[in-house]
PDB file of C-alpha atoms in Angstrom:
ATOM      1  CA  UNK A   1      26.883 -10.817  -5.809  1.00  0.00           C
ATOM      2  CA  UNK A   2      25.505  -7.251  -5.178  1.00  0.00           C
ATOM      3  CA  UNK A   3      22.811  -7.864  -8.592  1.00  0.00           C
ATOM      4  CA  UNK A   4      21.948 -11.263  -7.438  1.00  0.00           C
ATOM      5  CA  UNK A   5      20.996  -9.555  -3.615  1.00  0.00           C
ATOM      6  CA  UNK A   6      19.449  -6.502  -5.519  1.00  0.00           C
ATOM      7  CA  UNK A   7      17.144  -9.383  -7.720  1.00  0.00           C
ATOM      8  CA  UNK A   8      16.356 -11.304  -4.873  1.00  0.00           C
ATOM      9  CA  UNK A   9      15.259  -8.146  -3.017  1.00  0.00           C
ATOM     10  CA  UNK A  10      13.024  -6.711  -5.804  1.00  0.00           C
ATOM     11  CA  UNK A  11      11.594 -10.061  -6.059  1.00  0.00           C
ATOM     12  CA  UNK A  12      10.490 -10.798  -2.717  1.00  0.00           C
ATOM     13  CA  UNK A  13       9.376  -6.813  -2.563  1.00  0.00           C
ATOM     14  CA  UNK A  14       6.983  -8.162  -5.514  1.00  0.00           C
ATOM     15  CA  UNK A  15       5.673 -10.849  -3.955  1.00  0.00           C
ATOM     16  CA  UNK A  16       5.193  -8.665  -0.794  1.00  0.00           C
ATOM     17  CA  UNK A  17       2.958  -6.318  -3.061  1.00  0.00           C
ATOM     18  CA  UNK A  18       1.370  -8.643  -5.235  1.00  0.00           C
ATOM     19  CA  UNK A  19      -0.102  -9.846  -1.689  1.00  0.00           C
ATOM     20  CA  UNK A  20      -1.229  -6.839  -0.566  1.00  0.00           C
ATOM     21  CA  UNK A  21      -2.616  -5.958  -3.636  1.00  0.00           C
ATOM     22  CA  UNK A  22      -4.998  -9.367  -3.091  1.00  0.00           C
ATOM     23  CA  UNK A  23      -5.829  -8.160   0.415  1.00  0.00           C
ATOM     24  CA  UNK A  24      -7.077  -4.590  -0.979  1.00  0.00           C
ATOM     25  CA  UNK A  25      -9.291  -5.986  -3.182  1.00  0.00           C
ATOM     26  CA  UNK A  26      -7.903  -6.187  -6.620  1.00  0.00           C
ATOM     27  CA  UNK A  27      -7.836  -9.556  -7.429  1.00  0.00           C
ATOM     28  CA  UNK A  28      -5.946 -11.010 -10.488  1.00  0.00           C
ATOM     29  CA  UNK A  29      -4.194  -8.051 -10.955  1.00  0.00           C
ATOM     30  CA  UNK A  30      -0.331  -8.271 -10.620  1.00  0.00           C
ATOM     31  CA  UNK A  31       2.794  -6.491 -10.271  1.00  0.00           C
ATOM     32  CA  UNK A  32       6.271  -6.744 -11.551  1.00  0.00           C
ATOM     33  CA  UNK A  33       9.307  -4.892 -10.924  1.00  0.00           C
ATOM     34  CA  UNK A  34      12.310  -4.486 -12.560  1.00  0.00           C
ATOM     35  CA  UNK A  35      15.199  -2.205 -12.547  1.00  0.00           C
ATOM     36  CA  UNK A  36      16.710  -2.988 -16.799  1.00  0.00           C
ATOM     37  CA  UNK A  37      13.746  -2.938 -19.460  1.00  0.00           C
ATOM     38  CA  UNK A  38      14.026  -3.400 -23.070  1.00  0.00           C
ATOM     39  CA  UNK A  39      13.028  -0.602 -25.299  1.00  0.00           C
ATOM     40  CA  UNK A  40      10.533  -1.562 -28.348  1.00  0.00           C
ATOM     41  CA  UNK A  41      14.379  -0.643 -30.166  1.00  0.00           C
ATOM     42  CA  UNK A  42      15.665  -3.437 -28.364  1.00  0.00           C
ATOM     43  CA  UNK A  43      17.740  -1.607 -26.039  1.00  0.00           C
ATOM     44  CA  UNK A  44      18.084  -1.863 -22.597  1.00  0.00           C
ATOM     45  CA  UNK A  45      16.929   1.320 -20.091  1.00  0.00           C
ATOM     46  CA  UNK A  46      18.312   1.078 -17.125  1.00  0.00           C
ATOM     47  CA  UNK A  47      16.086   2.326 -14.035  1.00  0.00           C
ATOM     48  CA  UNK A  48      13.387   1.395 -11.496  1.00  0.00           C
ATOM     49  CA  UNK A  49      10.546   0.467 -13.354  1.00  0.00           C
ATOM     50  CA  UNK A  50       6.909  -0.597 -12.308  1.00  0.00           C
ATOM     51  CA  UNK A  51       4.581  -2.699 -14.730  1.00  0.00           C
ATOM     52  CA  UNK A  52       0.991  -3.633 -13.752  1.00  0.00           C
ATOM     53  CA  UNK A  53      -0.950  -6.395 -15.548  1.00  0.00           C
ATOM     54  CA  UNK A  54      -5.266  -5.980 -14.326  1.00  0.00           C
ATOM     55  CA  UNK A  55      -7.719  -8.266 -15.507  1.00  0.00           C
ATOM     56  CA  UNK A  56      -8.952  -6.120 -18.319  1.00  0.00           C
ATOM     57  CA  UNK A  57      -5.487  -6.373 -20.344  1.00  0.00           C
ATOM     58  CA  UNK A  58      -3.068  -9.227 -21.103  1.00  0.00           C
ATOM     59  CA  UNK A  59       0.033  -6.835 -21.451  1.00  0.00           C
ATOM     60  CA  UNK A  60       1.754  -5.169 -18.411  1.00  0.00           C
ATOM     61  CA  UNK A  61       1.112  -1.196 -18.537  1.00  0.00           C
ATOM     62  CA  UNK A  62       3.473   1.279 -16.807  1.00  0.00           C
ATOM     63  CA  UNK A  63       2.535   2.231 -13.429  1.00  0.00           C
ATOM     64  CA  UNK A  64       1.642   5.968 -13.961  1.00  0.00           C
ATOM     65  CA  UNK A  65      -0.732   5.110 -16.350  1.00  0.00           C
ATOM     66  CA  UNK A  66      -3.290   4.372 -13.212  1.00  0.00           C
ATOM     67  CA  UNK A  67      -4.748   7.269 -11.692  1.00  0.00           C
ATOM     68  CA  UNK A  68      -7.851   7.586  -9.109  1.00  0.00           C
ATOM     69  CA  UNK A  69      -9.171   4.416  -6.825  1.00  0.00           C
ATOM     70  CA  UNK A  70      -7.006   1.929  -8.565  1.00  0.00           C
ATOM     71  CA  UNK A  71      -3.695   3.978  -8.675  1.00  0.00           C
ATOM     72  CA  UNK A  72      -4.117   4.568  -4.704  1.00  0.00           C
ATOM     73  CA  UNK A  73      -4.775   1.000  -4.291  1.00  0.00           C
ATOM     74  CA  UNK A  74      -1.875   0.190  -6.100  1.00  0.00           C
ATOM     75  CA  UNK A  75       0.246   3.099  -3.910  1.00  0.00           C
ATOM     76  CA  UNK A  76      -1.098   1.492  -0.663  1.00  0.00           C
ATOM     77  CA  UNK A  77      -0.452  -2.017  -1.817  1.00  0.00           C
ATOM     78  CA  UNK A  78       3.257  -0.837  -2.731  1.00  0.00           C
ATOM     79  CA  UNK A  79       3.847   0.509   0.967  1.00  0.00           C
ATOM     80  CA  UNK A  80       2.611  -2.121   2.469  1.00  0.00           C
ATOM     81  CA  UNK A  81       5.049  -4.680   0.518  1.00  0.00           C
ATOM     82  CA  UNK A  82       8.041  -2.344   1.144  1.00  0.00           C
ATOM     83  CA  UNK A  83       6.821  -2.432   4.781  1.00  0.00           C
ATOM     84  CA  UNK A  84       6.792  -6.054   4.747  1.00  0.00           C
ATOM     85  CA  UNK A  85      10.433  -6.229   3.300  1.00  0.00           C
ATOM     86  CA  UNK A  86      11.921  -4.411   5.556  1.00  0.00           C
ATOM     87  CA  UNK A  87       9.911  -5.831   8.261  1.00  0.00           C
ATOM     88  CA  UNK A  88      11.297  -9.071   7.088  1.00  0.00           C
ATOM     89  CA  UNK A  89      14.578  -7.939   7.008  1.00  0.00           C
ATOM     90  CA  UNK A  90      15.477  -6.175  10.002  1.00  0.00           C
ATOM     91  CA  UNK A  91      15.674  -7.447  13.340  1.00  0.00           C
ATOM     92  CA  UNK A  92      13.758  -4.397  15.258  1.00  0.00           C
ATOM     93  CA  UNK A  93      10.072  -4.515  14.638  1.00  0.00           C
ATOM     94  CA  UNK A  94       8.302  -1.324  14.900  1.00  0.00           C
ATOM     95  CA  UNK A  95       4.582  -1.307  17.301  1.00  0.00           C
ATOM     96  CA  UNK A  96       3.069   2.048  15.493  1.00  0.00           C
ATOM     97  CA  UNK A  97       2.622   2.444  12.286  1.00  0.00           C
ATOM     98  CA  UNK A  98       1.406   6.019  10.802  1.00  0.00           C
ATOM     99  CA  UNK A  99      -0.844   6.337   7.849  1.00  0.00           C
ATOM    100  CA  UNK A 100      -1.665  10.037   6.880  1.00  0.00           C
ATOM    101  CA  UNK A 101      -4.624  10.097   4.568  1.00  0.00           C
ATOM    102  CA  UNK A 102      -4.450   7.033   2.621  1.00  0.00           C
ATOM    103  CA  UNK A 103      -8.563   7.004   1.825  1.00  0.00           C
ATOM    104  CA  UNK A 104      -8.281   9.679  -0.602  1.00  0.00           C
ATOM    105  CA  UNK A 105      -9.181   8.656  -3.872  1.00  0.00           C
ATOM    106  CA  UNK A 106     -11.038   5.433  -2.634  1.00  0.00           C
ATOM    107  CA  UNK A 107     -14.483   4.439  -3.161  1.00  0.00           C
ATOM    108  CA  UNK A 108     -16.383   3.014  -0.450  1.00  0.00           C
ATOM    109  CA  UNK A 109     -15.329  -0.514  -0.822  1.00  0.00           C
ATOM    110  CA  UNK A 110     -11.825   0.799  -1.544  1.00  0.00           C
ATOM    111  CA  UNK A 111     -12.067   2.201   2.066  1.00  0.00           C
ATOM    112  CA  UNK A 112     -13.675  -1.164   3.493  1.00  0.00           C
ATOM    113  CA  UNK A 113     -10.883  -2.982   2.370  1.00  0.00           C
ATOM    114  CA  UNK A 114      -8.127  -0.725   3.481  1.00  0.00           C
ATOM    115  CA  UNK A 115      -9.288  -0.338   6.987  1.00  0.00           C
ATOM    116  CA  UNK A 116      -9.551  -4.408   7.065  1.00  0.00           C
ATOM    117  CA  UNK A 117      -6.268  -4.578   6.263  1.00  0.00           C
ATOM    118  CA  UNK A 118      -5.137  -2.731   8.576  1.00  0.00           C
ATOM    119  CA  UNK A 119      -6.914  -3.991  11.214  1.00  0.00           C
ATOM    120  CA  UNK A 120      -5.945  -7.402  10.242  1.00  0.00           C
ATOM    121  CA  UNK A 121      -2.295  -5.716  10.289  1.00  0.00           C
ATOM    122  CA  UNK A 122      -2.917  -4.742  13.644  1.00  0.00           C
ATOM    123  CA  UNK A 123      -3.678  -7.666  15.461  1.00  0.00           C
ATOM    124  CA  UNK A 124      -1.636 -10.176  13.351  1.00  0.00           C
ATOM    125  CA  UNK A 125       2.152  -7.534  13.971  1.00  0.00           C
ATOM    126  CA  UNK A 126       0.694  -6.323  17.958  1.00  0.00           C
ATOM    127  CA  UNK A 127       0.584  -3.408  16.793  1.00  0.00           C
ATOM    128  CA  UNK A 128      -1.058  -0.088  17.062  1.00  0.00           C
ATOM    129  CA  UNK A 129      -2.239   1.740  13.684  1.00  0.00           C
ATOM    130  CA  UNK A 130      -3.117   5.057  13.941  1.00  0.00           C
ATOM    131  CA  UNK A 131      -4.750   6.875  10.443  1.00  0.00           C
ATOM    132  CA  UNK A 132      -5.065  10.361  10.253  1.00  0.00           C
ATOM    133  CA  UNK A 133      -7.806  11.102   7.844  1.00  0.00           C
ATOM    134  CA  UNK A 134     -10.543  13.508   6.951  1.00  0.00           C
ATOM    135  CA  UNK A 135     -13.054  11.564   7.037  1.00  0.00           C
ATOM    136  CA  UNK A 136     -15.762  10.234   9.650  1.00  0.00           C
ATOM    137  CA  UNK A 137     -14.528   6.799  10.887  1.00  0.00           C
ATOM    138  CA  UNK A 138     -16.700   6.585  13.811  1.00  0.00           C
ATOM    139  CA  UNK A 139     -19.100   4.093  11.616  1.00  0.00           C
ATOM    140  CA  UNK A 140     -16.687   1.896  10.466  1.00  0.00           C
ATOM    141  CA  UNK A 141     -16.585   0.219  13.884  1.00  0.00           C
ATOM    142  CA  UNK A 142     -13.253  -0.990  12.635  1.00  0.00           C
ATOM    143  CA  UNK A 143     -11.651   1.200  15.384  1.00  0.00           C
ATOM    144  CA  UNK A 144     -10.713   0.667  18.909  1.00  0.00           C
ATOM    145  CA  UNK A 145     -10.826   4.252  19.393  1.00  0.00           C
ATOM    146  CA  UNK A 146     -11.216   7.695  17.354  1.00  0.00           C
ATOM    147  CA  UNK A 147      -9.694  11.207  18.230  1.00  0.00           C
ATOM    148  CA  UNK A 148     -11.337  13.759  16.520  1.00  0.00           C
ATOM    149  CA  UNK A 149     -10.034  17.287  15.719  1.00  0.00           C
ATOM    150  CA  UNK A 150     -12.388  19.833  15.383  1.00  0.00           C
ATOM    151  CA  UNK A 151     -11.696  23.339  14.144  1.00  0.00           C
ATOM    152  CA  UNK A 152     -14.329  25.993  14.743  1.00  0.00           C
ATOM    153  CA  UNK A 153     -14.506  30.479  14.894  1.00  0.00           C
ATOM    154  CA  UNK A 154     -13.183  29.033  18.898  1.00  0.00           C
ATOM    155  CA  UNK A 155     -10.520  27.163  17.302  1.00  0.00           C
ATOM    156  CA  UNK A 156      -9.107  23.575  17.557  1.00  0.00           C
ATOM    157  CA  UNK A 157     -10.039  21.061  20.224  1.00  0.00           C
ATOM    158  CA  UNK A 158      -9.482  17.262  20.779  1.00  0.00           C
ATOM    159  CA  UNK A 159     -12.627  15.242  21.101  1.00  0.00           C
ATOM    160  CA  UNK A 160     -11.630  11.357  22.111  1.00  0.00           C
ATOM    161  CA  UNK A 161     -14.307   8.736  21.557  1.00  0.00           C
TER     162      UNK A 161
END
């Protein structure tokens, strides 16, 4: 019973990511999870393990081989779907989520589509998102509101706008 709940689990936490991977922009690429793989021996490893398939190749490639814009995407799009499950899962639903610098490595559309998300997020759950960042958000005009920090020789002080 307890490998059928674990398979059910990592399957809908796959669906939940292959979703969010849609949403941030990286379409026809796809995610599978598994926690046995067979070796090219033929052997089984046992383990959490994370294949990606993209458009430019037909076989599935290990997830650390992504690195930059696409490896964050794929990071985000991960959270998200274990967000989701849990979400899904328990019967307390959270009204703040947190995100702590989840730009970095994105490209300008990378960051487009993030901050849709989760504004889309936001008003489909009720619920606030706050990102903490280090860059200038104030012309996304994604935001209902922007607290800036900014550090001088005077030292720190809280702009709101």
């Amino acid at each position: 019973i307890r490998l059928m709940v674990v398979e059910e689990v990592l399957k809908e936490f796959e669906i939940q990511t292959n979703n969010n991977l849609q949403r941030l922009g990286l379409m026809d690429w796809k995610v599978e999870y598994s926690v046995d793989q067979e070796t090219k021996a033929g052997t089984v490893r046992k383990g959490f393990t994370v294949m990606i398939q993209s458009p430019v190749n037909n076989e599935l490639v290990p997830f650390e081989c992504w690195s930059g814009g696409e490896g964050q995407r794929l990071r985000l799009a991960g959270t998200l779907g274990l967000m989701d499950l849990i979400a899904n899962r328990t019967p307390n639903k959270w009204t703040i989520e947190m995100w702590d610098e989840p730009t970095q490595h994105l490209s300008p559309d990378g960051i487009d589509d993030l901050v849709q998300v989760l504004r889309e997020r936001a008003y489909r759950e009720n619920k606030q998102v706050l990102l903490a960042d280090h860059r200038d958000f104030i012309t996304r005009g994604e935001f209902t509101g922007v607290i800036n920090v900014v550090k001088d020789e005077k030292g720190s002080k809280i702009c709101i706008g």
